[in-house]
PDB file of C-alpha atoms in Angstrom:
ATOM      1  CA  MET A 159       0.067  -0.055   0.082  1.00  0.00           C
ATOM      2  CA  GLU A 160       1.428   3.294  -0.969  1.00  0.00           C
ATOM      3  CA  GLY A 161       1.234   6.513   1.138  1.00  0.00           C
ATOM      4  CA  VAL A 162       1.665   6.796   4.866  1.00  0.00           C
ATOM      5  CA  ASN A 163       0.686   4.165   7.323  1.00  0.00           C
ATOM      6  CA  SER A 164       0.476   4.962  11.022  1.00  0.00           C
ATOM      7  CA  ARG A 165       1.062   2.685  14.040  1.00  0.00           C
ATOM      8  CA  ASN A 166      -0.311   3.622  17.408  1.00  0.00           C
ATOM      9  CA  THR A 167       0.414   2.224  20.908  1.00  0.00           C
ATOM     10  CA  THR A 168      -1.568   2.648  23.946  1.00  0.00           C
ATOM     11  CA  GLY A 169      -1.507   0.931  27.438  1.00  0.00           C
ATOM     12  CA  ILE A 170      -1.159   1.244  31.127  1.00  0.00           C
ATOM     13  CA  TYR A 171       1.674   0.825  33.580  1.00  0.00           C
ATOM     14  CA  TYR A 172       1.097  -0.023  37.261  1.00  0.00           C
ATOM     15  CA  ASN A 173       3.589   0.123  40.191  1.00  0.00           C
ATOM     16  CA  VAL A 174       2.620  -0.598  43.889  1.00  0.00           C
ATOM     17  CA  ASN A 175       4.374  -1.591  47.079  1.00  0.00           C
ATOM     18  CA  PRO A 176       1.781  -3.523  49.098  1.00  0.00           C
ATOM     19  CA  THR A 177       4.529  -3.879  51.808  1.00  0.00           C
ATOM     20  CA  ARG A 178       7.638  -1.868  52.559  1.00  0.00           C
ATOM     21  CA  LYS A 179       9.737  -4.673  51.187  1.00  0.00           C
ATOM     22  CA  LEU A 180       7.696  -5.810  48.292  1.00  0.00           C
ATOM     23  CA  ASN A 181       7.335  -3.976  44.878  1.00  0.00           C
ATOM     24  CA  LEU A 182       4.963  -5.258  42.041  1.00  0.00           C
ATOM     25  CA  ASN A 183       4.768  -3.792  38.682  1.00  0.00           C
ATOM     26  CA  GLY A 184       2.979  -4.593  35.625  1.00  0.00           C
ATOM     27  CA  SER A 185       2.106  -3.316  32.230  1.00  0.00           C
ATOM     28  CA  PHE A 186      -0.041  -3.967  29.243  1.00  0.00           C
ATOM     29  CA  TYR A 187       0.356  -2.352  25.777  1.00  0.00           C
ATOM     30  CA  HIS A 188      -1.753  -2.769  22.495  1.00  0.00           C
ATOM     31  CA  GLN A 189      -0.681  -1.700  18.978  1.00  0.00           C
ATOM     32  CA  GLY A 190      -2.968  -0.908  16.297  1.00  0.00           C
ATOM     33  CA  GLY A 191      -3.009   0.784  12.846  1.00  0.00           C
ATOM     34  CA  HIS A 192      -0.966  -0.397   9.867  1.00  0.00           C
ATOM     35  CA  ASP A 193       2.586  -1.690   9.326  1.00  0.00           C
ATOM     36  CA  LYS A 194       4.874  -0.447   6.374  1.00  0.00           C
ATOM     37  CA  PHE A 195       3.236  -3.100   4.004  1.00  0.00           C
ATOM     38  CA  GLY A 196      -0.276  -1.811   4.883  1.00  0.00           C
ATOM     39  CA  LYS A 197      -1.242  -4.869   6.801  1.00  0.00           C
ATOM     40  CA  SER A 198      -3.552  -4.261   9.890  1.00  0.00           C
ATOM     41  CA  ILE A 199      -1.734  -4.267  13.258  1.00  0.00           C
ATOM     42  CA  ASP A 200      -3.187  -6.221  16.112  1.00  0.00           C
ATOM     43  CA  ALA A 201      -0.449  -6.801  18.627  1.00  0.00           C
ATOM     44  CA  ASN A 202       0.049  -6.845  22.429  1.00  0.00           C
ATOM     45  CA  LEU A 203       2.771  -6.668  25.019  1.00  0.00           C
ATOM     46  CA  ALA A 204       2.220  -7.626  28.760  1.00  0.00           C
ATOM     47  CA  SER A 205       4.792  -7.684  31.585  1.00  0.00           C
ATOM     48  CA  ILE A 206       4.780  -8.427  35.262  1.00  0.00           C
ATOM     49  CA  THR A 207       7.496  -8.180  37.750  1.00  0.00           C
ATOM     50  CA  ALA A 208       7.753  -8.844  41.604  1.00  0.00           C
ATOM     51  CA  THR A 209      10.633  -7.703  43.638  1.00  0.00           C
ATOM     52  CA  TYR A 210      11.298  -8.406  47.199  1.00  0.00           C
ATOM     53  CA  GLN A 211      13.937  -6.667  49.501  1.00  0.00           C
ATOM     54  CA  MET A 212      15.718  -9.490  51.329  1.00  0.00           C
ATOM     55  CA  GLY A 213      17.915  -7.504  53.476  1.00  0.00           C
ATOM     56  CA  ARG A 214      19.282  -3.729  53.493  1.00  0.00           C
ATOM     57  CA  LYS A 215      21.300  -4.540  50.350  1.00  0.00           C
ATOM     58  CA  LEU A 216      19.872  -7.588  48.593  1.00  0.00           C
ATOM     59  CA  TYR A 217      16.942  -7.531  46.309  1.00  0.00           C
ATOM     60  CA  LEU A 218      15.374 -10.669  44.558  1.00  0.00           C
ATOM     61  CA  GLY A 219      12.805 -10.668  41.773  1.00  0.00           C
ATOM     62  CA  THR A 220      10.870 -12.737  39.209  1.00  0.00           C
ATOM     63  CA  GLY A 221       8.742 -11.854  36.263  1.00  0.00           C
ATOM     64  CA  VAL A 222       7.445 -12.770  32.818  1.00  0.00           C
ATOM     65  CA  ASP A 223       7.293 -10.774  29.618  1.00  0.00           C
ATOM     66  CA  TYR A 224       4.921 -11.544  26.685  1.00  0.00           C
ATOM     67  CA  LEU A 225       4.850 -10.202  23.104  1.00  0.00           C
ATOM     68  CA  SER A 226       2.516 -11.361  20.571  1.00  0.00           C
ATOM     69  CA  GLY A 227       3.604 -12.586  17.270  1.00  0.00           C
ATOM     70  CA  THR A 228       2.573 -13.688  13.782  1.00  0.00           C
ATOM     71  CA  ASP A 229       2.342 -17.370  12.984  1.00  0.00           C
ATOM     72  CA  GLU A 230       4.386 -17.745   9.964  1.00  0.00           C
ATOM     73  CA  THR A 231       3.014 -21.135   9.184  1.00  0.00           C
ATOM     74  CA  LYS A 232      -0.550 -19.825   8.269  1.00  0.00           C
ATOM     75  CA  GLU A 233      -1.817 -17.221   5.704  1.00  0.00           C
ATOM     76  CA  VAL A 234      -2.532 -14.114   7.707  1.00  0.00           C
ATOM     77  CA  THR A 235      -4.090 -10.903   6.857  1.00  0.00           C
ATOM     78  CA  ASN A 236      -3.076  -9.039  10.084  1.00  0.00           C
ATOM     79  CA  ASN A 237       0.371  -8.533  11.613  1.00  0.00           C
ATOM     80  CA  ASN A 238       0.269  -9.526  15.180  1.00  0.00           C
ATOM     81  CA  GLN A 239       3.861  -8.790  15.878  1.00  0.00           C
ATOM     82  CA  PHE A 240       4.451  -6.288  18.767  1.00  0.00           C
ATOM     83  CA  ASP A 241       7.189  -3.795  17.817  1.00  0.00           C
ATOM     84  CA  PRO A 242       8.851  -2.203  20.560  1.00  0.00           C
ATOM     85  CA  LEU A 243      10.144   0.624  18.175  1.00  0.00           C
ATOM     86  CA  TYR A 244      13.353   2.393  18.154  1.00  0.00           C
ATOM     87  CA  GLY A 245      15.662  -0.394  19.226  1.00  0.00           C
ATOM     88  CA  THR A 246      14.574  -0.716  23.087  1.00  0.00           C
ATOM     89  CA  PRO A 247      14.527  -4.367  23.960  1.00  0.00           C
ATOM     90  CA  HIS A 248      17.725  -3.991  26.007  1.00  0.00           C
ATOM     91  CA  LYS A 249      15.840  -1.819  28.471  1.00  0.00           C
ATOM     92  CA  PHE A 250      12.872  -4.192  28.645  1.00  0.00           C
ATOM     93  CA  TRP A 251      14.012  -7.621  28.276  1.00  0.00           C
ATOM     94  CA  GLY A 252      17.306  -8.031  30.335  1.00  0.00           C
ATOM     95  CA  TYR A 253      20.817  -6.897  29.921  1.00  0.00           C
ATOM     96  CA  MET A 254      22.327  -9.910  28.233  1.00  0.00           C
ATOM     97  CA  ASP A 255      20.746  -8.874  24.767  1.00  0.00           C
ATOM     98  CA  TYR A 256      19.352 -12.321  23.885  1.00  0.00           C
ATOM     99  CA  PHE A 257      16.313 -10.513  22.355  1.00  0.00           C
ATOM    100  CA  TYR A 258      17.202  -7.907  19.899  1.00  0.00           C
ATOM    101  CA  VAL A 259      14.629  -5.896  17.753  1.00  0.00           C
ATOM    102  CA  ALA A 260      15.960  -7.273  14.401  1.00  0.00           C
ATOM    103  CA  SER A 261      16.052 -10.873  15.333  1.00  0.00           C
ATOM    104  CA  PRO A 262      14.403 -13.239  12.847  1.00  0.00           C
ATOM    105  CA  PHE A 263      12.510 -14.796  15.747  1.00  0.00           C
ATOM    106  CA  GLY A 264      10.825 -11.568  16.508  1.00  0.00           C
ATOM    107  CA  GLU A 265       7.982 -12.290  14.220  1.00  0.00           C
ATOM    108  CA  GLN A 266       6.962 -15.352  16.335  1.00  0.00           C
ATOM    109  CA  GLY A 267       6.684 -13.253  19.550  1.00  0.00           C
ATOM    110  CA  LEU A 268       8.313 -13.682  22.899  1.00  0.00           C
ATOM    111  CA  LEU A 269       7.589 -15.424  26.084  1.00  0.00           C
ATOM    112  CA  ASN A 270      10.354 -14.582  28.507  1.00  0.00           C
ATOM    113  CA  TYR A 271      10.312 -15.917  32.372  1.00  0.00           C
ATOM    114  CA  PHE A 272      13.099 -14.452  34.337  1.00  0.00           C
ATOM    115  CA  PHE A 273      14.745 -14.191  37.743  1.00  0.00           C
ATOM    116  CA  LYS A 274      16.913 -11.115  38.817  1.00  0.00           C
ATOM    117  CA  THR A 275      19.044 -10.001  41.897  1.00  0.00           C
ATOM    118  CA  LYS A 276      20.277  -6.652  42.850  1.00  0.00           C
ATOM    119  CA  TYR A 277      22.862  -6.116  45.461  1.00  0.00           C
ATOM    120  CA  VAL A 278      23.612  -2.461  46.497  1.00  0.00           C
ATOM    121  CA  ALA A 279      27.078  -1.915  47.746  1.00  0.00           C
TER     122      ALA A 279
END
């Protein structure tokens, strides 16, 4: 499709401390509009993280990130691949850079379970 196609992203981010030592945060985002090929976009991102302060300096956490993807084994008319745009996966999906915005697996989506630790010296 020739011309200008637009993509829109809308969502919610929520952060709460139910106790002094426990932090919970979650987010959900939806993308719509049309991709660069004119296909209709219907994509989602969801993320949940829990972090607990074990002592004055040690924090432990766990979480999950989900991105919808397009099933390449079927003929599809919609693009279901969530695009984080502008090369930001490093910020959201860990510091080891297993997941990169240009990776060929990206069209299939992502389900990433993780554990994290933080020690403040």
